[in-house]
Every structure is written in structure tokens, then in C-alpha cells.
GROMACS .gro file of C-alpha atoms in nm:
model
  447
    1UNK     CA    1  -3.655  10.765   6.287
    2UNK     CA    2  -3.284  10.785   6.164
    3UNK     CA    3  -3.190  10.493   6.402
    4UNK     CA    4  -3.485  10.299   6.246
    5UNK     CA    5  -3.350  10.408   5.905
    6UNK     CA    6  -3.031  10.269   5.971
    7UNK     CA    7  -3.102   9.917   6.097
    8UNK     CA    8  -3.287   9.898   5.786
    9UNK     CA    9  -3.011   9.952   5.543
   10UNK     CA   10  -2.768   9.731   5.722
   11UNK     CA   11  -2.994   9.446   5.698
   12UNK     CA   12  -3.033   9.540   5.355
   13UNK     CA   13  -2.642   9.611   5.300
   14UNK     CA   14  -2.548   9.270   5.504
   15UNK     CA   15  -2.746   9.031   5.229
   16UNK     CA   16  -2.570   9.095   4.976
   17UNK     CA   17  -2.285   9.068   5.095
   18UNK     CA   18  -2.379   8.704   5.215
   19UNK     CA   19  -2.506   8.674   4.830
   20UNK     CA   20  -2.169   8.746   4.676
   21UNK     CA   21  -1.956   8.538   4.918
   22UNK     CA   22  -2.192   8.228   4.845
   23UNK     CA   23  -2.117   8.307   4.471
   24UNK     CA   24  -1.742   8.364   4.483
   25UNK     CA   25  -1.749   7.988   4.703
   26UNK     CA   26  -1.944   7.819   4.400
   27UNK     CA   27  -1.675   7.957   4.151
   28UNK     CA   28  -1.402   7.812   4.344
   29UNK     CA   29  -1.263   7.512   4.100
   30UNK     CA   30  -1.227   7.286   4.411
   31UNK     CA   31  -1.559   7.328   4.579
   32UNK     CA   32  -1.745   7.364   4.218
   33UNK     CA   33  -1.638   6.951   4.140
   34UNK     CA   34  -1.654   6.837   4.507
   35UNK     CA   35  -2.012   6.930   4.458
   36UNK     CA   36  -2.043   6.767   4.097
   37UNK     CA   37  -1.894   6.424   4.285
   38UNK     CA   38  -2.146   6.435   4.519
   39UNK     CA   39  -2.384   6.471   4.305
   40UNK     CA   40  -2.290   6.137   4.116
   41UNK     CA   41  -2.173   5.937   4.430
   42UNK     CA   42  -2.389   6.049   4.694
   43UNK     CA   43  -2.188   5.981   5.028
   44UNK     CA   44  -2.318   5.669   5.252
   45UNK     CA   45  -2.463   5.773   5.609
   46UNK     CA   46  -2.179   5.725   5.787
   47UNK     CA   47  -1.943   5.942   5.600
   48UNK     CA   48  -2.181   6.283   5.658
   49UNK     CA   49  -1.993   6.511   5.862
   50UNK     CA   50  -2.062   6.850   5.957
   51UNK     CA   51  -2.007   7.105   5.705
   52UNK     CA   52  -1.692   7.300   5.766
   53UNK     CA   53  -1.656   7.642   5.808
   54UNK     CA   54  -1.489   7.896   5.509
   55UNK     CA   55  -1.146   7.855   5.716
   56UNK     CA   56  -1.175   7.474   5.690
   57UNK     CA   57  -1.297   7.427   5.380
   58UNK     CA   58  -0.965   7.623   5.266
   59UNK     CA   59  -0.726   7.349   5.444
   60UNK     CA   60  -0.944   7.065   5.284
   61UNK     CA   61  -0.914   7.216   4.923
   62UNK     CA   62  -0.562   6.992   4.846
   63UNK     CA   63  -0.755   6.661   5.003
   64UNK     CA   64  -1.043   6.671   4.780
   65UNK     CA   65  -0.857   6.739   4.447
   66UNK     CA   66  -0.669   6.395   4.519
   67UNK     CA   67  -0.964   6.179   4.570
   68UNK     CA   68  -1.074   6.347   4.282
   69UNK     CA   69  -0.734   6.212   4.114
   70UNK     CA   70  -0.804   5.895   4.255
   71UNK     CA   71  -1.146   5.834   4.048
   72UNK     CA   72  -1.033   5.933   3.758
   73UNK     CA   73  -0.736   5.644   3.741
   74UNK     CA   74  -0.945   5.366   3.878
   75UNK     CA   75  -1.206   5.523   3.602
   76UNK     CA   76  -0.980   5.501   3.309
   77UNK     CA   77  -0.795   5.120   3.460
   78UNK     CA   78  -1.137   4.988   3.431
   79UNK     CA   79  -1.197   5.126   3.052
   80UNK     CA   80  -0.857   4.980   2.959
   81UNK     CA   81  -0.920   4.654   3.131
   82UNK     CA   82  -1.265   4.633   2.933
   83UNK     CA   83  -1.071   4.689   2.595
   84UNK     CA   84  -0.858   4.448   2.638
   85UNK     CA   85  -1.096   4.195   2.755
   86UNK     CA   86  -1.269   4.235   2.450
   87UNK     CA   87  -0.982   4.191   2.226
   88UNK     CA   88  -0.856   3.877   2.409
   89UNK     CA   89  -1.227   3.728   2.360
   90UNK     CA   90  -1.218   3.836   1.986
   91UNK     CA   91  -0.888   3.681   1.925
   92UNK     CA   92  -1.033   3.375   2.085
   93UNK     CA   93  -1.358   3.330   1.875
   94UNK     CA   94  -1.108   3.402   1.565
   95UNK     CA   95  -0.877   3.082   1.621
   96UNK     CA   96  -1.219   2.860   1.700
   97UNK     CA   97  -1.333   2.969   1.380
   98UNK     CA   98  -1.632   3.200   1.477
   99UNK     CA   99  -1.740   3.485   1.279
  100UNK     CA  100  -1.698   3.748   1.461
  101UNK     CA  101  -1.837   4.157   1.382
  102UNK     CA  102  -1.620   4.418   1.225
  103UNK     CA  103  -1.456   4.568   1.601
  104UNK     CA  104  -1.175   4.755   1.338
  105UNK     CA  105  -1.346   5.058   1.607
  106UNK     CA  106  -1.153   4.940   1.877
  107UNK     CA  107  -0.839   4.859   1.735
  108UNK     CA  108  -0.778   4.845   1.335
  109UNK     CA  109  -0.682   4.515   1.216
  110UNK     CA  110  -0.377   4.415   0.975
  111UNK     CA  111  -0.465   4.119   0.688
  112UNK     CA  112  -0.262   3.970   0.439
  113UNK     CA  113  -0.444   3.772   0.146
  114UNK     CA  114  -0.257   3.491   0.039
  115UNK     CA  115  -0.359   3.227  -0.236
  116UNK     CA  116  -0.355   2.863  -0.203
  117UNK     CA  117  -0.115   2.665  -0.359
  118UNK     CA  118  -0.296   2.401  -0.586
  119UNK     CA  119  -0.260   2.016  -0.492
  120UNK     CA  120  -0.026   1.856  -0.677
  121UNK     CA  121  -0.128   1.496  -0.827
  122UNK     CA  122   0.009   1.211  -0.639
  123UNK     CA  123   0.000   0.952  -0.858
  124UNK     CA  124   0.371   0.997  -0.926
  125UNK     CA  125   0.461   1.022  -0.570
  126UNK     CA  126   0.282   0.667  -0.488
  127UNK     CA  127   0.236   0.472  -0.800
  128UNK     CA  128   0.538   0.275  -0.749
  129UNK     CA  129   0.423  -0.024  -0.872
  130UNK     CA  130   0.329   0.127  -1.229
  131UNK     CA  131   0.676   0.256  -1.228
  132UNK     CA  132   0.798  -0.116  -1.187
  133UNK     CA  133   0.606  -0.257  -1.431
  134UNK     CA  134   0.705   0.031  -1.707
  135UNK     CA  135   1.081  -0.037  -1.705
  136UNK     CA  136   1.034  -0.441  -1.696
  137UNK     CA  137   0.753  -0.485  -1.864
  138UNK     CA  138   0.909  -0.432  -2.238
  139UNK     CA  139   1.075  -0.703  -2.178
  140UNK     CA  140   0.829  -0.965  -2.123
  141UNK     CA  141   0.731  -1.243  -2.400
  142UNK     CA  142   0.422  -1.472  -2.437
  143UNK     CA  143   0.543  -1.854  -2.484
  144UNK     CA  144   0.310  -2.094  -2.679
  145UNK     CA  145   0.291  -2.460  -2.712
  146UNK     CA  146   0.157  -2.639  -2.962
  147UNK     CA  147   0.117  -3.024  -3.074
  148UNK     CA  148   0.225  -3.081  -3.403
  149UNK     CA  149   0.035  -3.423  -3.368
  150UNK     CA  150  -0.306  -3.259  -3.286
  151UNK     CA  151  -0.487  -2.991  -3.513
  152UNK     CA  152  -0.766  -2.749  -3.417
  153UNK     CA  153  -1.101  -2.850  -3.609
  154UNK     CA  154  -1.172  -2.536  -3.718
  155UNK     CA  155  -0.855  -2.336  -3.764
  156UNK     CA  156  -0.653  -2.648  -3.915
  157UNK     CA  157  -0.333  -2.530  -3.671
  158UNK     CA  158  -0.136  -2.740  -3.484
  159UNK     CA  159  -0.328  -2.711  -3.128
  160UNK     CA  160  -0.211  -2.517  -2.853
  161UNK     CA  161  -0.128  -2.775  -2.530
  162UNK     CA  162   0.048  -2.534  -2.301
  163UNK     CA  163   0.155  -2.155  -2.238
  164UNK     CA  164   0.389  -1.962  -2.077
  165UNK     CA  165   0.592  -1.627  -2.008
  166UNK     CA  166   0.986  -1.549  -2.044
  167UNK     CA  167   1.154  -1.211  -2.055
  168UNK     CA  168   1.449  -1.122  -2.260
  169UNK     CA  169   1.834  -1.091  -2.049
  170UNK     CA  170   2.046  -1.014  -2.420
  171UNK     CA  171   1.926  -0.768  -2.697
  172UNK     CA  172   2.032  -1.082  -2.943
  173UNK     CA  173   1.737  -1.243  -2.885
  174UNK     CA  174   1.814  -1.515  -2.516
  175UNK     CA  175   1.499  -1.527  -2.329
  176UNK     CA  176   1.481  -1.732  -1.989
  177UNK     CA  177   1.196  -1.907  -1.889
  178UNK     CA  178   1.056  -2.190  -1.702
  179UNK     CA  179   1.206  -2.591  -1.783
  180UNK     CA  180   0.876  -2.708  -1.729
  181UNK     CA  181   0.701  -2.455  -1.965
  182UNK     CA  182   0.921  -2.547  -2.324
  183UNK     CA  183   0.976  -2.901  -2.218
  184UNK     CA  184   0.627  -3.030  -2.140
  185UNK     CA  185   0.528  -3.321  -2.427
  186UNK     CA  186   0.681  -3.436  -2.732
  187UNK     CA  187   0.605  -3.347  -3.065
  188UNK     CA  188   0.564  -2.960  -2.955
  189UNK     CA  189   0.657  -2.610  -3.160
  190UNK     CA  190   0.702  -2.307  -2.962
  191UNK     CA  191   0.590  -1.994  -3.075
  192UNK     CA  192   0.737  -1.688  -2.910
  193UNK     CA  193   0.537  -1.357  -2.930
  194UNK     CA  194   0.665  -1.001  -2.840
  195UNK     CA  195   0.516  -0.688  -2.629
  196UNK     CA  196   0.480  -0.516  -2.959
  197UNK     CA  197   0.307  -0.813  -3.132
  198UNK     CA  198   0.625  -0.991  -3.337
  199UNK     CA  199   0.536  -1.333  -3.294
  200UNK     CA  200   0.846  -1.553  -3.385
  201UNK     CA  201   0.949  -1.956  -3.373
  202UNK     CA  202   1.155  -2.031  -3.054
  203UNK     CA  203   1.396  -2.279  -3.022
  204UNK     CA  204   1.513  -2.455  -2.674
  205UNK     CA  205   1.887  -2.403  -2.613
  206UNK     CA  206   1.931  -2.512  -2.269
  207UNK     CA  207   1.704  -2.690  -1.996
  208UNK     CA  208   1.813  -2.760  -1.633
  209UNK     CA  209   1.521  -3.010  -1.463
  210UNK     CA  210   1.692  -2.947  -1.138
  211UNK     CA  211   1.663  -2.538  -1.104
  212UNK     CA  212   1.383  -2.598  -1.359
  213UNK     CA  213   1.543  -2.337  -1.582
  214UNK     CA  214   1.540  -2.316  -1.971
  215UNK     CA  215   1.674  -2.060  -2.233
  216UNK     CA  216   1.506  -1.991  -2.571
  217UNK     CA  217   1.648  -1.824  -2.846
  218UNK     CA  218   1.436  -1.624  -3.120
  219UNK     CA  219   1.610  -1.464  -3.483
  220UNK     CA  220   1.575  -1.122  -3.335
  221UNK     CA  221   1.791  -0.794  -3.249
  222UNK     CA  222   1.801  -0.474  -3.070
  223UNK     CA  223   1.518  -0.608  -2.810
  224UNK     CA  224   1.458  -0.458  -2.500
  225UNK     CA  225   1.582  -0.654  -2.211
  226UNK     CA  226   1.537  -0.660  -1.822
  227UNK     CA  227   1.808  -0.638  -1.582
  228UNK     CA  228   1.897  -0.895  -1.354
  229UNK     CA  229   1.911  -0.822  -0.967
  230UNK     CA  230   2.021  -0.951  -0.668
  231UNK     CA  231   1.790  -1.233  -0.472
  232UNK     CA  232   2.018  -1.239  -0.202
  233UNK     CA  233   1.946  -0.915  -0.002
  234UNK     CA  234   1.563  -0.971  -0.067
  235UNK     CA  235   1.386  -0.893   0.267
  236UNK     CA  236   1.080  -1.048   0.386
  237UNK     CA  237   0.822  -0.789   0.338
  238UNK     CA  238   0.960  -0.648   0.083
  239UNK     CA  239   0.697  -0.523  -0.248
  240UNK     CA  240   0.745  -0.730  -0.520
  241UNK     CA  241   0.556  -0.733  -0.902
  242UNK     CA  242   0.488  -1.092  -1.116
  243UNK     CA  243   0.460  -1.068  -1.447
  244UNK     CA  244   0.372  -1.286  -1.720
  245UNK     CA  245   0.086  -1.375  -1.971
  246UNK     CA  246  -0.175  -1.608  -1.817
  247UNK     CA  247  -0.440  -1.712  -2.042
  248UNK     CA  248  -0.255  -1.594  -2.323
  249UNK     CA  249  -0.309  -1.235  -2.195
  250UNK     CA  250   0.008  -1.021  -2.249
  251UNK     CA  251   0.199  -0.833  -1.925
  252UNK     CA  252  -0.073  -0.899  -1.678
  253UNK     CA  253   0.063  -0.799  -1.327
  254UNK     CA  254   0.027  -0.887  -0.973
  255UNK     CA  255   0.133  -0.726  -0.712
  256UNK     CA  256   0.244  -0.867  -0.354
  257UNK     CA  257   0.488  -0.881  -0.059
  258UNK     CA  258   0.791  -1.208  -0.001
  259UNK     CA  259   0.666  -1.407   0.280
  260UNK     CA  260   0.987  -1.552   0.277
  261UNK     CA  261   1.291  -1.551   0.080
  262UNK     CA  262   1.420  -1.904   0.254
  263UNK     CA  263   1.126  -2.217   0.162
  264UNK     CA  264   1.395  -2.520   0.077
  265UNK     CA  265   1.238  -2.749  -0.198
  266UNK     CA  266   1.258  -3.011   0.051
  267UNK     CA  267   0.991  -2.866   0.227
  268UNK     CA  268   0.813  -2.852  -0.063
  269UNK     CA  269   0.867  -3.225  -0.171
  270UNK     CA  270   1.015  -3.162  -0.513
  271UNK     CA  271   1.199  -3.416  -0.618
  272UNK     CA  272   1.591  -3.388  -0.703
  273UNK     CA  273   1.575  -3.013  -0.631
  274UNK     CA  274   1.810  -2.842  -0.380
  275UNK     CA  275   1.626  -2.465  -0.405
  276UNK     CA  276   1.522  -2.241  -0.153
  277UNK     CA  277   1.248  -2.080  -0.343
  278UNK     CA  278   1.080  -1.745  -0.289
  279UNK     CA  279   0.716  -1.732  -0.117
  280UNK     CA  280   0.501  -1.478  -0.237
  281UNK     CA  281   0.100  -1.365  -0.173
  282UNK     CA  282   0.177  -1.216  -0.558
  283UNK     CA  283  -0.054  -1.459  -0.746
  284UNK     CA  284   0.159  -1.640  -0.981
  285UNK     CA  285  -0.088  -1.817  -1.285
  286UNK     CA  286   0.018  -2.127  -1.516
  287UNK     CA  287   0.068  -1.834  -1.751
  288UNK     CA  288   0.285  -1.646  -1.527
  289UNK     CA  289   0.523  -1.937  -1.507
  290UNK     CA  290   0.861  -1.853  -1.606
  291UNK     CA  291   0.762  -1.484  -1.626
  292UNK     CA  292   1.004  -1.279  -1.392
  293UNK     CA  293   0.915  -1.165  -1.062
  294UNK     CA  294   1.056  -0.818  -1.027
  295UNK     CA  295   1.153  -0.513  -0.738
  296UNK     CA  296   1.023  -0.211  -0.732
  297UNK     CA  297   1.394  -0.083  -0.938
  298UNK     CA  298   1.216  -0.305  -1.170
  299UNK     CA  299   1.508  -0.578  -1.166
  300UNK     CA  300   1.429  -0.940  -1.218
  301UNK     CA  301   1.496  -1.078  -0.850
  302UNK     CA  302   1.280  -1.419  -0.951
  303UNK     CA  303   1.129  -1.630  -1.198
  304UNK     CA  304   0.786  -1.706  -1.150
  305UNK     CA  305   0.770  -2.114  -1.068
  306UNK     CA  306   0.434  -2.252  -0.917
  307UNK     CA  307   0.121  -2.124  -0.717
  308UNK     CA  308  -0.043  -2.369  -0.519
  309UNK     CA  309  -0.312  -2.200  -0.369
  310UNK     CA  310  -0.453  -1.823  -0.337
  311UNK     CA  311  -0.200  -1.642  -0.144
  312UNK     CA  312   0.114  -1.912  -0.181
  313UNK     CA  313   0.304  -1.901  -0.467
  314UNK     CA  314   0.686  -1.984  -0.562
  315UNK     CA  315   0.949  -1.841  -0.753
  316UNK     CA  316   1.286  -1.928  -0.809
  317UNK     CA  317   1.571  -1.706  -0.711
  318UNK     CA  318   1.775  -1.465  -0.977
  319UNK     CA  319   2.092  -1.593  -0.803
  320UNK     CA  320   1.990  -1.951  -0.951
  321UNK     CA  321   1.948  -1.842  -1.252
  322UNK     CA  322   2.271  -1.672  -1.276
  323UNK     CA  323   2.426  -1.943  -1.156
  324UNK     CA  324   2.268  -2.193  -1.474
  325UNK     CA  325   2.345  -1.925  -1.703
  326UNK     CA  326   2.711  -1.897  -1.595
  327UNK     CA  327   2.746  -2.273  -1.651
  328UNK     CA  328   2.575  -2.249  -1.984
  329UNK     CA  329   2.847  -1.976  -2.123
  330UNK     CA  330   3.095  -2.273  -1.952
  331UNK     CA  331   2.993  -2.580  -2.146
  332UNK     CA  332   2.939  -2.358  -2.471
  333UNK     CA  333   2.771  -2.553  -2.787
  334UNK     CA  334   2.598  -2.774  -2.538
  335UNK     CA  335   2.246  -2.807  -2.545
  336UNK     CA  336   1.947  -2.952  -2.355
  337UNK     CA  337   2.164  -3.066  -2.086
  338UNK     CA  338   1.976  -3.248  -1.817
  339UNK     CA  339   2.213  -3.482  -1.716
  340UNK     CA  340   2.212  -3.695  -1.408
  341UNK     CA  341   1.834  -3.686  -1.412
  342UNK     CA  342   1.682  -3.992  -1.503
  343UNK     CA  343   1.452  -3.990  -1.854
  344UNK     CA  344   1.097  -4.100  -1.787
  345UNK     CA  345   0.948  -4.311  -2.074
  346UNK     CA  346   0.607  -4.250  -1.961
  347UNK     CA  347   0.408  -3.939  -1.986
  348UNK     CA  348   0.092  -3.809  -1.839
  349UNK     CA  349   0.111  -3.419  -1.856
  350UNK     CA  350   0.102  -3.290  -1.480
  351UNK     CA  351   0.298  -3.062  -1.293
  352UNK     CA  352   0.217  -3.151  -0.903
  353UNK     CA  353   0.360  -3.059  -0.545
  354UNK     CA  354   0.387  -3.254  -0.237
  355UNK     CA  355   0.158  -3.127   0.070
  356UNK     CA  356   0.382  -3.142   0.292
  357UNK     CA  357   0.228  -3.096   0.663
  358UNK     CA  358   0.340  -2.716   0.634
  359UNK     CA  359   0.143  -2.630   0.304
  360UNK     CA  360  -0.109  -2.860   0.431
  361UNK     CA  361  -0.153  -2.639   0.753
  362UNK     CA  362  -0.152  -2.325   0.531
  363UNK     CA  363  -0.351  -2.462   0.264
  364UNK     CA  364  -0.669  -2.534   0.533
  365UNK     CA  365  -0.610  -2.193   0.717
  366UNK     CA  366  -0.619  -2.040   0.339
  367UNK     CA  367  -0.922  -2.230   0.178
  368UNK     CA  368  -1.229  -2.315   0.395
  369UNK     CA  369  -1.293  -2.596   0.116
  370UNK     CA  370  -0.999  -2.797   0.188
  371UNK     CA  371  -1.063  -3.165   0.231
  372UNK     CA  372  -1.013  -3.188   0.638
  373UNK     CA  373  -0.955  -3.580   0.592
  374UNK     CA  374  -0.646  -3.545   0.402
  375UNK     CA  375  -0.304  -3.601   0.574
  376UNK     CA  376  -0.075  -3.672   0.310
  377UNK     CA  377  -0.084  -3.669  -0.082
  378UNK     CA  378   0.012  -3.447  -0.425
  379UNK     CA  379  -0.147  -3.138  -0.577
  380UNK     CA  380  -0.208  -3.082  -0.922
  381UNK     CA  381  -0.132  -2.752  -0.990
  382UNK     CA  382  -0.055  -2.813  -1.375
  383UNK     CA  383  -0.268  -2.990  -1.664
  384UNK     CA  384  -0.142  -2.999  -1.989
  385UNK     CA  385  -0.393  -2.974  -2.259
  386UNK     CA  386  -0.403  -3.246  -2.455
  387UNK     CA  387  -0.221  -3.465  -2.260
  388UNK     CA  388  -0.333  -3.810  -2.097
  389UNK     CA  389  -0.409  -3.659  -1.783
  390UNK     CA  390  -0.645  -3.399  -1.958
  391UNK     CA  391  -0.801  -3.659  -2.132
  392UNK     CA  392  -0.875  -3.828  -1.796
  393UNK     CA  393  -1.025  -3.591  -1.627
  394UNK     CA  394  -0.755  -3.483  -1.436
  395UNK     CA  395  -0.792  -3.030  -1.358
  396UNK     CA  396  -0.569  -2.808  -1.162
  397UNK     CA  397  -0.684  -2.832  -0.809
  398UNK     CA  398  -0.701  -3.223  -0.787
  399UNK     CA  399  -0.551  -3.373  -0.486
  400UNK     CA  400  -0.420  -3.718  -0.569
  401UNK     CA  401  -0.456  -3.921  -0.270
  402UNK     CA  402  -0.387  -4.288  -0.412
  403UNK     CA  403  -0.309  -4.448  -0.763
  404UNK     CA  404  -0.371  -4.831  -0.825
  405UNK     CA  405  -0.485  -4.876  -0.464
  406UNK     CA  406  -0.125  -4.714  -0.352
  407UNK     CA  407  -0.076  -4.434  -0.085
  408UNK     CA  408   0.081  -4.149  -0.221
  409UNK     CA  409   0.327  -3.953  -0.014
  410UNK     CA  410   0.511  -3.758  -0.277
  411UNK     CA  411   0.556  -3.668  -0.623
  412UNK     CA  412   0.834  -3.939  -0.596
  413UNK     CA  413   0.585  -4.206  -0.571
  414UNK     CA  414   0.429  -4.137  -0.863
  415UNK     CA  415   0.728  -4.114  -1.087
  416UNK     CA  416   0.774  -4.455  -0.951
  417UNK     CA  417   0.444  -4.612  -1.065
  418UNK     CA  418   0.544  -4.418  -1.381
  419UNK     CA  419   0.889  -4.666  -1.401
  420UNK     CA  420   0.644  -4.979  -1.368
  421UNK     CA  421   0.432  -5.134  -1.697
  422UNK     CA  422   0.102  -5.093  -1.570
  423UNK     CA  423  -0.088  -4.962  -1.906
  424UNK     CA  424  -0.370  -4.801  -1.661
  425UNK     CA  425  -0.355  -4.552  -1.386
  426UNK     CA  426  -0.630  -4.559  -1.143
  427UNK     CA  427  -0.639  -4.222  -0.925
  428UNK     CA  428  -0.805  -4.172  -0.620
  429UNK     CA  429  -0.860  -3.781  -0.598
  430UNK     CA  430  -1.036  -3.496  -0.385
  431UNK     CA  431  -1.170  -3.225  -0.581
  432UNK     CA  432  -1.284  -3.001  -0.324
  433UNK     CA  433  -1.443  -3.232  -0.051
  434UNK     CA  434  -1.574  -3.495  -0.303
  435UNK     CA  435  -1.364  -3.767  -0.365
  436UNK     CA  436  -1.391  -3.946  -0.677
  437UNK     CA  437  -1.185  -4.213  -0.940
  438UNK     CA  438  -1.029  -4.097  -1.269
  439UNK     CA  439  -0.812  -4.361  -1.536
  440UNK     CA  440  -0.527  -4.232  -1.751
  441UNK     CA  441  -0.345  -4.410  -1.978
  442UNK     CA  442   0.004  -4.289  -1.979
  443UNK     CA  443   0.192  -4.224  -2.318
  444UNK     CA  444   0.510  -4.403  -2.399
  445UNK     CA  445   0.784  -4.147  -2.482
  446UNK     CA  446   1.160  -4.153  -2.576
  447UNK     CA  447   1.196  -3.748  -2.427
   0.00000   0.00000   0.00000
């Protein structure tokens, strides 16, 4: 019975004494999280081993803290690699202009608001060509020409035949201009009008037929005058400004580029001329003639001559016209000097160029309504009202192609057939493609 008794108690005294050593195993730090990380990474099949005894599970204790280590750093690479992903792909959808959430959770963000800085106005940065035209333009008169000989039915004043521009070189009152503009029929007054709408009577001091140059002179002081540049460095290319007053209208401007600064009047068949004018695409009117063609310094590096068709136009070069007006201070008191050109005692009121085969070949490339047929002939680029050749019929535009059954070649055949008697002028002209037949009657003159 006490034997019995015994065996009893030490079964009884032997479990818990297994019950406590299980416990004190669980509260060991090392076993405790070996169990947690099995719990969340279950081991694959082939990595079960047999469990190890209490005396191997002490030796094993160091191992299993450093894979322990181990998960923990790949753990917290891979967090930091995710952040910063996400902050490279924010940064991205930022510079492509994407909206992107408020992340200021992840990292905060830095901004800076700055305020625009208002557009200036560029008009005075580019308007070059207004700037031009305000220093030069003061300076630019309005020429009128009027027959004494004729009145206007209405108004009783002498009728106006012609117009024309200048612009003022001395404050005294000397305004250059055109030869062909003051000096284009007998029996004329000239009537010079100002920017600020002084109209006085002009008088012709000088006239050169070869540059085609004149000088008028007006009672006036203290006027504003333009400056006179330098025609010689003028580039092809280069922006350039007309002015002048066509159709009576006061400082209308065009605007173009030089072509070129070299076109000898040869070329352009004018007779007893020895020019080389400048070509322009500035579009140069009857009204701009004599008007100056100007820089963008605003200095007078032409005066406006002739335009023959749209996109061709001629001006004479400043350097001529310094030139005439350093021979004018030579000869002093002398006036209207023309010499060594002969005086025409017939009159018909044209101003005309020779096509020459190079304006012809521009002239067709230019104006789809050029005559093909023509080879050879004169342009009227000038009608003077009231003249013969306005009472004709004749109009700017008119290619003259034959006169009293005679080619024409050149302007110098007609001053020829000017030199003869014949009372009656028959022209054969293209106006457009049509050609017809006008008669002029030519005036006897003593100019």
C-alpha cells in the first residue's frame, strides 16, 4: 500500500515539473520569436528537421537571433526602396505637369510663390519703321503745280497740272526735290505746303536735267530739316522708308528693302544720264517723286525718282545730290542751269522709261497682264494733267510701241520725232494687252 502510494505521487510530482520547464522554455526571448517567425513564414518541407533537444536548442540560440537580424534589414531596405520609388514617380508627374495628391505625409514639401512679371509692350522694341518716319517726316513738303493758263470751272483757280514731294536740307527755307516735278510745262506756279499746313509760293533756284535734281526756295525760317546720309555704304537688303505726298496726301509712307544699290541709267535707257540709281520694292507714287527715301536713322539716303511697275521703283542716290548741291554753292547767283542739254521746243507732258530687255523680263515675271508680244518700246509712267498727251488719251501705264508708223526703241527716239515739224503724233500703244491708236498734238514752247 505505501509502495502503491508512492508511485502515485511521483507521477504526480514528475508533471509538474515537465509543466514548469515547458514554461520557463516559452519565456526564453530566443525561442519565444523563433516561434512568432514561424508562425508568419511557415518553413518549406525540406527545411523541417528534427526538433532538437534542450542542450541543442541552447547552442542554436546565437543562430536564430541573426536570421532574425537578417529579416528585419531586408524588411526595412524594401520600405525605403518603396519611399523612394514613390517620390521619384511624384517628382516625375510634377515636371509633366500632372496634378498630383497632397503626399506632404511622406516627405513635407518646400514652395516658394513668386509673381509674374507683366509683359512689357513691344511696339517700341520693333516699330522701327515708325521711329524712321517720326524724325524725317517733319521735314517733308507737298509740291503743287498749277497752269496759270487754265482755270478750274468751279473754283476760278489756276488748275492744278502736276504734284510732287520735297523735304527741307536748311532751316532758311532750301527744299530739294525732283527736276522733273517743278519743271514740267510752261506757264506753271508752284505752291509749296508744309507738315503743319503753311502753304507758301515756291520759287525754282536750280534744276539739273541730268541728275534730275532741282532746289526750291520758300520765305520761311526756323523749319525743321532732314539730315542727309550716306548712299554709298547702302547694302542690298537693307530696310528702307519713301516718303512723299501722292495724290496730294501729306507724309504717306512705304516701306521696303534696296534690291540693289548699283542699276546704271543706261540700263534703264534714260537719256543723257550717267546714274546708278537705287532699286527698291518701296512703292514710289507720281506723288512720291522727289520725296526722300530714308534709313531706318531716318537720314535721307535717296530721292524718290520713278516707279515703273509694282515692286520696281528708282531713286536717286544722296551722294548725287550732294554732289549738285556742292556745285550749286560753286557757281553762286546762278540759276536754272541746265546747260549742255539741248532745249526741246516741243512739248507733250510725259515722263517715260525705256524697257530695256531687263525691266522687260521683270516687268512680265511681275504683272501677269503684260503684253507677251512686246520686245522693245517706252513706258509711260508720267501724264501731266493738262498737257497734250492728257488731252490725247495718253494714262500712266501706256506702252508706246510706234509713233507715225516708226519703231520705238527708246525715249531717244521720241525726243527725235519731237525735233521734226510734224504737227500730229500718231501713237501706237498697249494698254494692258489691247493695243490701240491715240493723236497728240504737241505744244510749241520756248522752255
Amino acid at each position: 500500500m505505501l509502495i502503491r502510494t508512492q508511485k502515485l505521487c511521483a507521477k504526480n510530482t514528475l508533471r509538474p515539473l515537465a509543466g514548469e520547464r515547458m514554461y520557463c522554455a516559452l519565456r526564453r526571448p530566443g525561442v519565444l520569436r523563433h516561434r512568432l517567425l514561424a508562425i508568419v513564414h511557415p518553413p518549406s518541407p525540406n527545411s523541417l528537421r528534427p526538433i532538437n533537444t534542450t542542450e541543442q536548442s541552447g547552442r542554436n540560440d546565437n543562430g536564430k537571433q541573426t536570421d532574425w537580424n537578417l529579416h528585419r534589414k531586408v524588411g526595412i531596405t524594401m520600405a525605403l526602396t518603396g519611399v523612394l520609388g514613390l517620390l521619384v514617380y511624384k517628382h516625375s508627374l510634377k515636371n509633366d505637369g500632372t496634378r498630383l495628391p497632397d503626399a506632404g505625409w511622406i516627405m513635407p514639401a518646400v514652395s516658394a510663390k513668386t509673381h509674374p512679371i507683366p509683359k512689357l509692350s513691344q511696339r517700341k522694341d520693333f516699330n522701327f519703321i515708325a521711329d524712321a518716319v517720326e524724325v524725317s517726316a517733319p521735314a517733308v513738303v507737298y509740291l503743287e503745280i498749277r497752269d496759270r493758263q487754265h482755270v478750274d470751272f468751279f473754283t476760278r483757280e489756276p488748275m492744278t497740272v502736276s504734284n510732287g514731294s520735297g523735304f527741307i536740307i536748311e532751316s532758311n527755307g532750301l527744299i530739294l526735290t525732283n527736276a522733273h516735278v517743278v519743271v514740267s510745262k510752261p506757264h506753271t506756279m508752284l505752291t509749296v505746303k508744309l507738315t503743319d499746313g503753311r502753304t507758301f509760293p515756291g520759287y525754282v533756284e536750280h534744276v539739273d536735267p541730268v541728275s534730275d535734281l532741282a532746289t526750291v526756295r520758300v520765305q520761311c525760317d526756323n523749319l525743321p530739316t532732314l539730315k542727309l546720309g550716306n548712299s554709298a555704304d547702302l547694302r542690298t537688303g537693307e530696310w528702307v522708308v519713301a516718303l512723299g505726298s501722292p495724290l496730294a496726301l501729306n507724309n504717306t509712307v512705304t516701306a521696303g528693302v534696296v534690291s540693289t544699290t548699283q542699276r546704271p541709267s543706261q540700263e534703264l535707257g534714260l537719256r543723257g544720264k550717267d546714274i546708278n540709281y537705287i532699286q527698291t520694292d518701296a512703292a514710289i507714287t507720281f506723288g512720291n517723286s522727289g520725296g526722300p527715301l530714308v534709313n531706318l536713322d531716318g537720314e535721307a539716303i535717296g530721292i524718290n525718282s520713278m516707279k515703273v511697275t509694282s515692286g520696281i521703283s528708282f531713286a536717286i542716290p544722296i551722294d548725287h545730290a550732294k554732289e549738285f548741291l556742292r556745285k550749286i554753292n560753286e557757281s553762286g547767283s546762278e540759276r536754272r542751269s541746265g546747260s549742255n542739254i539741248p532745249t526741246y521746243r516741243r512739248y507733250i507732258g510725259i515722263t517715260m522709261l525705256t524697257l530695256t530687255p531687263e525691266i522687260l523680263s521683270e516687268l512680265q515675271q511681275r504683272n501677269h497682264k503684260f503684253p507677251p508680244i512686246v520686245r522693245a518700246g517706252v513706258l509711260v509712267w508720267k501724264v501731266i494733267q493738262g498737257s497734250p498727251a492728257f488731252s490725247g488719251g495718253l494714262q500712266p501705264g501706256d506702252i508706246i510701241t510706234h509713233i507715225n508708223g516708226k519703231e520705238i526703241k527708246s525715249s531717244s527716239d521720241v525726243y527725235e520725232l519731237l525735233l521734226e515739224k510734224d504737227k500730229k503724233l500718231s501713237m501706237t500703244i498697249y494698254r494692258g494687252q489691247q493695243q490701240t491708236t491715240v493723236h497728240i498734238f504737241p505744244e510749241n514752247t520756248n522752255a
